[in-house]
Coordinates of C-alpha atoms and ligand atoms in Angstrom, one line a residue:
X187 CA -0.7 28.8 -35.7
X188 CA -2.5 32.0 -36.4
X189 CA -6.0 31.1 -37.0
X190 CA -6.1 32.6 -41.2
X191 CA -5.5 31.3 -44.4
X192 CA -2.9 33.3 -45.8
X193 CA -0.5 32.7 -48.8
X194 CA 1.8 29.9 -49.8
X195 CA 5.4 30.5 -48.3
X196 CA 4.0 33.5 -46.0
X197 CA 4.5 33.5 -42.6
X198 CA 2.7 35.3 -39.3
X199 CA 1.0 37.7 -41.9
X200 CA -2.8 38.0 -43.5
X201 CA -3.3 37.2 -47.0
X202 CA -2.7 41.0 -47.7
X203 CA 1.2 40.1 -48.1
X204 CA 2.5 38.6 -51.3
X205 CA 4.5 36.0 -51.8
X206 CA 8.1 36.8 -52.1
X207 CA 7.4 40.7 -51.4
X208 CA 9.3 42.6 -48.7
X209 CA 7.4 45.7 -49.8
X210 CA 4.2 44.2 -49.1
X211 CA 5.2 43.2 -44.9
X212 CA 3.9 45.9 -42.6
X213 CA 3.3 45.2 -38.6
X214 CA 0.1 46.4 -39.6
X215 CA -0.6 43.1 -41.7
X216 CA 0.6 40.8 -38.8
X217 CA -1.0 37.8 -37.2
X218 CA -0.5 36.9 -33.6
X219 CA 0.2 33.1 -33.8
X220 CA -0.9 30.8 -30.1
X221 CA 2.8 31.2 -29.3
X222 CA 2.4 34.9 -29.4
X223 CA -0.5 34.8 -27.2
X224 CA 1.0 32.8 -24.6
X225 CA 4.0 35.3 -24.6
X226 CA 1.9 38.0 -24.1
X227 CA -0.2 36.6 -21.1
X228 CA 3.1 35.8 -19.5
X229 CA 3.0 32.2 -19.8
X230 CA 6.1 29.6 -21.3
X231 CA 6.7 29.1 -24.8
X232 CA 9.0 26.0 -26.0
X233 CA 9.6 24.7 -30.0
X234 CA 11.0 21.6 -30.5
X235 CA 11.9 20.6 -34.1
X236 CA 14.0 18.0 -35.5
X237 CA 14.4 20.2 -39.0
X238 CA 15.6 23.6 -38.8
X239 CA 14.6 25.8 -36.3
X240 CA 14.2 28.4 -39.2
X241 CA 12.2 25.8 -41.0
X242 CA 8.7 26.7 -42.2
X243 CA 6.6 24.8 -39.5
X244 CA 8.8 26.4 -35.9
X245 CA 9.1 29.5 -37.9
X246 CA 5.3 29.5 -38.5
X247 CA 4.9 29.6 -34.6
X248 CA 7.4 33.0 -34.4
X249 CA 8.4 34.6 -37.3
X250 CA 6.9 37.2 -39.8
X251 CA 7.9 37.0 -43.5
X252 CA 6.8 37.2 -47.2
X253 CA 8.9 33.6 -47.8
X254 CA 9.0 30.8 -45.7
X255 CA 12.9 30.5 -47.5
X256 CA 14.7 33.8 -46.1
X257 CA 16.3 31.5 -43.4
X258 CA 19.3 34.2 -43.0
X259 CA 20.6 37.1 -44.7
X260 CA 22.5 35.6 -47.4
X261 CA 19.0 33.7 -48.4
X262 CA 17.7 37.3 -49.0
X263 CA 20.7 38.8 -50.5
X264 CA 20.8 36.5 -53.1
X265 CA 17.0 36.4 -53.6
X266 CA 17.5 40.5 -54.2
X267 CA 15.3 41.8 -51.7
X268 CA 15.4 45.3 -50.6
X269 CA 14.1 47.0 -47.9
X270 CA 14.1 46.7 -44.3
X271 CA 12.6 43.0 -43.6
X272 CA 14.8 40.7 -41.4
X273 CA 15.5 37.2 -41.9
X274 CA 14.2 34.2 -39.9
X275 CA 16.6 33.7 -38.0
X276 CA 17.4 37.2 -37.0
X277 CA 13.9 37.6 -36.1
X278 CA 14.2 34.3 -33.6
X279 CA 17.0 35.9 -31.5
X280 CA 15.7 39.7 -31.9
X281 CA 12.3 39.3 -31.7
X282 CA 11.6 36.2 -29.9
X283 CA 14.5 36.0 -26.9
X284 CA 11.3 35.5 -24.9
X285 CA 11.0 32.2 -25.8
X286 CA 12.3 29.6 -23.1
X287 CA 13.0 26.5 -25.0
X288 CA 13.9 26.2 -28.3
X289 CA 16.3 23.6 -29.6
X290 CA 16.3 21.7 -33.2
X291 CA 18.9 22.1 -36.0
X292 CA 20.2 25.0 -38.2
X293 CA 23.5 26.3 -36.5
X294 CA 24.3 28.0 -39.9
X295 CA 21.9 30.5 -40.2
X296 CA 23.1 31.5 -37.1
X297 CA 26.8 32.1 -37.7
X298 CA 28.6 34.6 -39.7
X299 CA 30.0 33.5 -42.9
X300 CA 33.5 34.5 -41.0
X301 CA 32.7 32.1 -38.1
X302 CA 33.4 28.2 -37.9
X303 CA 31.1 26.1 -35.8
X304 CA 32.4 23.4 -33.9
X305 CA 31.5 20.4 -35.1
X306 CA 32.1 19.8 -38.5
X307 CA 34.3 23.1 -38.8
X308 CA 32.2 24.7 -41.9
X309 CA 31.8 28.4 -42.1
X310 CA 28.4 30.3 -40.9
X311 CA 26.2 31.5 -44.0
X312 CA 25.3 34.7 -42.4
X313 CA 26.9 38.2 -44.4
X314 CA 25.8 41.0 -41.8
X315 CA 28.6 39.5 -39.6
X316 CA 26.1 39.0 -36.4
X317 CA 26.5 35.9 -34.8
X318 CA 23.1 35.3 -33.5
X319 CA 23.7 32.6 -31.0
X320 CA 26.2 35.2 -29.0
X321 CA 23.4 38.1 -29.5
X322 CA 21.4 35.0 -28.0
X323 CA 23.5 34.4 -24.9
X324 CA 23.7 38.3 -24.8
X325 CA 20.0 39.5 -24.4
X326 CA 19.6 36.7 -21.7
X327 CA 22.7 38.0 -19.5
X328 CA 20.9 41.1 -20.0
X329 CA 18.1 40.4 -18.6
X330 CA 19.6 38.3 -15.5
X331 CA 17.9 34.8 -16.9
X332 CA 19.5 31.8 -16.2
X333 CA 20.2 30.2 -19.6
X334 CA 21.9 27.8 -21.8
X335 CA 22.9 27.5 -25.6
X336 CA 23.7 23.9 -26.3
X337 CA 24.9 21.9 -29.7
X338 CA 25.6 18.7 -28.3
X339 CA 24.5 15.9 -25.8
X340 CA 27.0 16.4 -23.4
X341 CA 25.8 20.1 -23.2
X342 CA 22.4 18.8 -23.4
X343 CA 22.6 16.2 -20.8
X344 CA 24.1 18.9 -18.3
X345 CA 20.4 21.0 -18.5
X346 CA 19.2 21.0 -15.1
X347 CA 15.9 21.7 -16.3
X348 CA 14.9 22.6 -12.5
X349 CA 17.1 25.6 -12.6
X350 CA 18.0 26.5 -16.3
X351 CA 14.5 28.7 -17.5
X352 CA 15.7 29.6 -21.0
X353 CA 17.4 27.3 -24.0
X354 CA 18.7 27.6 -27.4
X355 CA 19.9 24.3 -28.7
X356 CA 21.3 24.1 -32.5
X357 CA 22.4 20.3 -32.6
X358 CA 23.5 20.3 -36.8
X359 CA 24.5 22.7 -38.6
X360 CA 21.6 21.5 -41.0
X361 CA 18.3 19.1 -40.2
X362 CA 19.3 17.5 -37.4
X363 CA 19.6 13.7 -37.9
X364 CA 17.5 10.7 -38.6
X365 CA 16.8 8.9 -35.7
X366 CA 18.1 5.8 -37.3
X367 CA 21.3 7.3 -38.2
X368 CA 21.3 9.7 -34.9
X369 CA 25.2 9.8 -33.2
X370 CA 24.4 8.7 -29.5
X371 CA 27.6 9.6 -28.3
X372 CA 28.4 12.9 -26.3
X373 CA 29.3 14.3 -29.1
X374 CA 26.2 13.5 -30.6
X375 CA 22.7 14.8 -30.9
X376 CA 19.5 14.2 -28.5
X377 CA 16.4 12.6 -29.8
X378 CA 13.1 14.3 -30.5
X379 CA 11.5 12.9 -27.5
X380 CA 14.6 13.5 -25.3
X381 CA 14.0 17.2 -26.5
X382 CA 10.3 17.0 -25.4
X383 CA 11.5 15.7 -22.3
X384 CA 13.6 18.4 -21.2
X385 CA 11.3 20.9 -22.8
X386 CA 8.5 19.7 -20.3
X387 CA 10.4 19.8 -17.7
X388 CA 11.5 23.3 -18.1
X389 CA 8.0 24.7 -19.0
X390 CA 6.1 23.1 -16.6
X391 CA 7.6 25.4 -13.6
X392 CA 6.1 27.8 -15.2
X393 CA 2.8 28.2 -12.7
X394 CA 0.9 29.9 -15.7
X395 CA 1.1 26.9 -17.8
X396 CA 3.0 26.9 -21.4
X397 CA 2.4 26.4 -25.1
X398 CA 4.9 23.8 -26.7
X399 CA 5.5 23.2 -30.3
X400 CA 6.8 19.7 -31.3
X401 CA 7.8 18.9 -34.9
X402 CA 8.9 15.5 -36.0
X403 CA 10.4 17.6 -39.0
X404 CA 12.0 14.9 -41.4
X405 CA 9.1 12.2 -41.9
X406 CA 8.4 14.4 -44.9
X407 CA 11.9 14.7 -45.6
X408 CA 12.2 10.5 -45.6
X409 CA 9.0 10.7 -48.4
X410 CA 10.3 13.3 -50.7
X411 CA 13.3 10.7 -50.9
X412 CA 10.5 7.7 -51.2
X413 CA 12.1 6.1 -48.4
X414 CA 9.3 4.7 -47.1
X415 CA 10.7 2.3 -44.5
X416 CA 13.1 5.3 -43.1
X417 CA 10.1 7.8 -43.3
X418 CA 7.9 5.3 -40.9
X419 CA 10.9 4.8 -38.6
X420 CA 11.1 8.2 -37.8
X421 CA 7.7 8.3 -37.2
X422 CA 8.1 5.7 -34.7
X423 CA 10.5 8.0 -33.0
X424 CA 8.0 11.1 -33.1
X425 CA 5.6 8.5 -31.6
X426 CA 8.1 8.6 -28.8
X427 CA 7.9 12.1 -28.0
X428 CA 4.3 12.0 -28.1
X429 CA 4.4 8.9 -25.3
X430 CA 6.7 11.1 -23.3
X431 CA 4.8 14.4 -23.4
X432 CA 1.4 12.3 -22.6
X433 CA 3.6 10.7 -19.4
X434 CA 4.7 13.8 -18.2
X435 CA 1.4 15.6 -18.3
X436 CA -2.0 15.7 -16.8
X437 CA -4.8 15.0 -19.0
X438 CA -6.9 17.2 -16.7
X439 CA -5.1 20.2 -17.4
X440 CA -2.9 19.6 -20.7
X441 CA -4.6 20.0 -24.2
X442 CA -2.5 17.6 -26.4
X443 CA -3.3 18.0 -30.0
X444 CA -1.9 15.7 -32.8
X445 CA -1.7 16.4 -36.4
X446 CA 0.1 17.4 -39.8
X447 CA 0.3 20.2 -41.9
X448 CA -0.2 18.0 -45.5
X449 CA 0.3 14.8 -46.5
X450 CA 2.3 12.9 -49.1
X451 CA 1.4 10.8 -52.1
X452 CA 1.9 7.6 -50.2
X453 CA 0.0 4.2 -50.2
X454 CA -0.4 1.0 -48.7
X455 CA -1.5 -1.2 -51.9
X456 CA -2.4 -4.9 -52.7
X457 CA -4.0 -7.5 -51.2
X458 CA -1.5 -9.1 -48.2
X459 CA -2.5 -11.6 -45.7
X460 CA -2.0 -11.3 -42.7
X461 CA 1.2 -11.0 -41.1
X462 CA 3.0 -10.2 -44.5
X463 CA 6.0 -7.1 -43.8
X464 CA 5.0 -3.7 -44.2
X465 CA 8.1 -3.1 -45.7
X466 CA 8.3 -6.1 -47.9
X467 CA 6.7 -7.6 -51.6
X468 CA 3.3 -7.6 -51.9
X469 CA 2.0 -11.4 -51.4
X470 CA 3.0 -13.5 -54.4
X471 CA -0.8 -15.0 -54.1
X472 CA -2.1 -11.6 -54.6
X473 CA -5.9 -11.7 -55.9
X474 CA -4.5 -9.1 -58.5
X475 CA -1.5 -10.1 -59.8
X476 CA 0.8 -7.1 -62.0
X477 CA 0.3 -7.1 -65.5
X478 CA 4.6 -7.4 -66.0
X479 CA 4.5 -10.3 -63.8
X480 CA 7.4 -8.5 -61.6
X481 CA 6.7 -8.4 -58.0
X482 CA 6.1 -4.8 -56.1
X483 CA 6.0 -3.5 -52.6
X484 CA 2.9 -3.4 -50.3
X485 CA 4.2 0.5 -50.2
X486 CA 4.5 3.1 -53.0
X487 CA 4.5 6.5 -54.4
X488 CA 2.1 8.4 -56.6
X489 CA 5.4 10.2 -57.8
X490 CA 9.0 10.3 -56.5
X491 CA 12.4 9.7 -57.6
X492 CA 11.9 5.9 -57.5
X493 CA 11.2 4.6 -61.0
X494 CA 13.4 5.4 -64.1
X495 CA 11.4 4.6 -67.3
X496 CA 13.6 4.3 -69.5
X497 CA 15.2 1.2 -67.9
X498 CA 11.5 -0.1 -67.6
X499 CA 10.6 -1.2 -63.8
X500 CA 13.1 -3.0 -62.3
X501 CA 12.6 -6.3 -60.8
X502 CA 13.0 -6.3 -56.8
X503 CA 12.8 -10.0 -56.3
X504 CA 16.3 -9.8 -55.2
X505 CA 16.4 -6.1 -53.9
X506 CA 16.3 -5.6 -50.4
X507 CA 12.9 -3.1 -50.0
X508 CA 13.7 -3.3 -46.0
X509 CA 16.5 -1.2 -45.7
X510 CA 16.1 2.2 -44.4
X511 CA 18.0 3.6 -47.8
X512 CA 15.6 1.8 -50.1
X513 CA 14.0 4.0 -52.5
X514 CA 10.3 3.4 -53.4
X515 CA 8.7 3.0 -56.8
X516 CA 6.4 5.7 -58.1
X517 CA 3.8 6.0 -61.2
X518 CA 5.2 9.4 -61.8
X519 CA 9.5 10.0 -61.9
X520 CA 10.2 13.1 -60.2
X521 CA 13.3 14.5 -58.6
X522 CA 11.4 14.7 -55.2
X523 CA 7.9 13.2 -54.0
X524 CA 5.8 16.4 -53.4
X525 CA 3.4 16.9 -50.9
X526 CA -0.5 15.4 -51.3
X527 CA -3.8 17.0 -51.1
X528 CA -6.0 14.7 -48.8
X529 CA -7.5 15.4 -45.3
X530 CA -4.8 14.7 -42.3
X531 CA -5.6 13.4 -39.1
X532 CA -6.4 15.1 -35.7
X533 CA -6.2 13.7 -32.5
X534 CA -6.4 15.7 -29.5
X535 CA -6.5 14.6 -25.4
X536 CA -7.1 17.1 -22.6
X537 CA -9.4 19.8 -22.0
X538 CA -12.0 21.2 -25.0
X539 CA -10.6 18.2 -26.6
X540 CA -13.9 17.4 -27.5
X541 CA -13.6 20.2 -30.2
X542 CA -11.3 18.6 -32.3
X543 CA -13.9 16.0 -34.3
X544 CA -14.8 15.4 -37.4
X545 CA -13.9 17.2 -40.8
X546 CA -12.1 21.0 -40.0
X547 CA -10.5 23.4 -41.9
X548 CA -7.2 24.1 -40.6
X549 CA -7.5 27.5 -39.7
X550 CA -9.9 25.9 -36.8
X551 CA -6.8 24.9 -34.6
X552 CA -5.5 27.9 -33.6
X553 CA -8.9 28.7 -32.4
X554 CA -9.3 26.4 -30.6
X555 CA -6.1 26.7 -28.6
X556 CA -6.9 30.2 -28.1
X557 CA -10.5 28.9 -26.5
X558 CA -8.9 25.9 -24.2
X559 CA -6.5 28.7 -22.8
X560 CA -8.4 31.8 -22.9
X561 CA -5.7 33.9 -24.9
X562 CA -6.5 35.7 -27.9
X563 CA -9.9 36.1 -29.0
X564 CA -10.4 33.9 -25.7
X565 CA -8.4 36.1 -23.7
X566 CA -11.6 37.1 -21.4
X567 CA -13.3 33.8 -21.5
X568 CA -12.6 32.0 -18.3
X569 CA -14.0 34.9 -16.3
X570 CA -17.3 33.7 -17.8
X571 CA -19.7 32.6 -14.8
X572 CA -22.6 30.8 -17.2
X573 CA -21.7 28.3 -19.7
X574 CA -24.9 28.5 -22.8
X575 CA -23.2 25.4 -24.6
X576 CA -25.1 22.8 -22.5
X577 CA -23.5 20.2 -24.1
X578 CA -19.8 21.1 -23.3
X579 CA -21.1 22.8 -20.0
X580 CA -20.4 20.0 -17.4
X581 CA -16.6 19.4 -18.6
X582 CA -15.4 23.4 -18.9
X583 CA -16.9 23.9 -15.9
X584 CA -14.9 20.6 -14.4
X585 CA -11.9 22.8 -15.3
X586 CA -12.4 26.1 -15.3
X587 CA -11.1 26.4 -12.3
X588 CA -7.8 25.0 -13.0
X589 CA -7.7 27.0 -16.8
X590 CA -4.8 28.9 -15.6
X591 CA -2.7 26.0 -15.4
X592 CA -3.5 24.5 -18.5
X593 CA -0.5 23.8 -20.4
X594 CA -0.4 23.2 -24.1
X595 CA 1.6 20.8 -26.8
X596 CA 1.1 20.8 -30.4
X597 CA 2.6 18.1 -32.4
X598 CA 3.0 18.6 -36.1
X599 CA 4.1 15.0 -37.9
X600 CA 5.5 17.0 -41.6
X601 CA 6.6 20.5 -42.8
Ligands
LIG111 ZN1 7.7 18.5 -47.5

């Protein structure tokens, strides 16, 4: 989002602040993120998560922190921190009221600890007694904006996205649901691509074009639980939002980038014929049969909460290894699968797409959002008469002219 490497767990700053050290975050230290740059040129800004809207990947796009973990106050009191840094979800309301869409889950680091929220009736975690999502309401009255804070699909539905230019929607009081187990009902809780549907629709009356963030956030939540058939189903569903946002955009003008922050220790193993389930037993005429004669699963873990030893591996020739609650084997037992080191995918559509090719490091994003919009490091760039790149000449030039309208969506599959 900000174009450096920095440190694990740290947030909008430069490697100069430490993990876990308040003392150690000065403004001076700060890195301006592609949302950030948007803001400042005046054009829309949107996040659309399915995890917390404090969560590490929306929170990359906004806030500034030493630890990826100070979601509210409480977080920080007990953590023992001192000094004057704010937490993540503070900063969201404070700092970032400029931002016109953002909607995901997390309702409790928005509450004070003396405040119920409505739908399940459990106390707010926050201790400085703020509630953020009145602050929220509060600093958009202020400024005359028509706006709406949402927690449900009734609310939801009643958007009119034509007339409603700023949104805060907290639809759980946690992650918001899996799509498979998603409540449909007015009560319940829009999907990820209905989000990214109204999100459009919103940003795109913005004339100066917009920067949206879209985060399928619980796909890595499904593999730290080894679920691998829930984990591809909601990646099914974040394929959805990327149909819709590809629909309601023109290629012409919209830079769509598609890709992951890390990936998990997750394979596809054995040798299946064709047609044999994803989901199911490897095929019994495997060229390589297992050496305890016990079947396994075309999909598996490097490490995960799947296998106890002790028992030995169980036998799944009666076990259901379809169902969405079935928990993968793994070499290694762990409590939770952790994250993997291997490349991730890019895709991109749109202008400067051509750009994202090949092997990059992933400070190289950012950068290259800032060049397709001409913000940032960029910010002067489409005032440029005479492209010297002969070979991207002829298509910057087909849409230079149009640059100001260019719109932006960043997808981001894990967190
Ligand atoms: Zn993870």
């Amino acid at each position: 989002m900000g174009g450096v490497k920095t440190n694990v767990k740290v947030l909008g700053y430069t490697e100069d602040v430490k993990t876990d050290n308040c003392s150690t975050e000065s403004i001076t230290k700060r890195v301006y993120t592609i949302l950030d740059h948007f803001q400042n040129a005046g054009r829309g800004t949107g996040i659309v998560t399915t995890a917390r809207l404090t969560h590490a990947t929306p929170a990359a796009a906004y806030a500034h922190t030493s630890q990826r973990n100070w979601e509210n106050d409480k977080d920080m009191i007990k953590a023992g921190v001192t000094g004057d840094c704010t937490d993540i979800a503070y900063q969201l309301v404070n700092d970032n009221y400029d931002i016109q869409v953002a909607m995901g889950g997390g309702r409790r680091n928005f509450l004070p600890n003396t405040t119920f929220e409505p739908e399940y009736g459990r106390l707010g975690k926050r201790q400085d007694g703020i509630d953020l999502i009145e602050r929220w309401k509060e600093m958009q009255s202020a400024r005359n904006r028509s706006h709406q804070y949402v927690w449900n699909n009734q609310q939801f539905d009643s958007i009119n996205p034509k007339t409603t230019d700023y949104v805060l929607g907290l639809f759980e009081n946690s992650h918001m649901q899996y799509e498979v187990d998603r409540n449909r009902s007015l009560n319940g809780e829009p999907s990820i691509s209905e989000m990214t549907g109204k999100a459009i629709n919103i940003l795109k009356r913005n004339t100066n074009g917009f920067f949206l963030m879209v985060e399928g956030g619980r796909i890595d939540h499904a593999h730290h639980d080894t679920k691998g058939a829930l984990a591809l189903e909601e990646t099914l569903a974040f394929e959805e939002a990327i149909l819709t946002a590809l629909e309601m955009t023109d290629k012409r003008e919209t830079l769509i980038i598609v890709t992951a922050d890390h990936s998990h220790v997750f394979t596809i193993g054995g040798y299946n014929n064709r047609g044999n389930d994803i989901l199911g037993l490897v095929d019994p005429f495997d060229a390589e049969p297992t050496l305890d004669g016990m079947p396994y699963t075309t999909l598996s873990y490097g490490n995960g909460p799947g296998t106890n030893f002790t028992a030995g591996r169980q036998n799944l020739s009666d076990i259901d290894t379809k169902s969405f609650d079935y928990v993968q084997q793994s070499a290694v037992p762990l409590k939770y699968e952790t994250h993997s080191g291997e490349d991730v995918p890019i895709f991109a559509s749109g202008p400067v797409s051509y750009l994202i090719h090949g092997v990059q490091e992933q400070h190289y994003v950012a950068h290259v959002m800032q060049y397709a919009a001409c913000v940032g490091d960029y910010a002067n760039d489409c005032d440029r008469q005479i492209e010297t790149v002969q070979t991207c000449a002829a298509f910057h030039i087909s849409y230079k002219n149009s640059i100001l309208f260019i719109s932006f969506l960043i997808f981001l599959v894990v967190s």
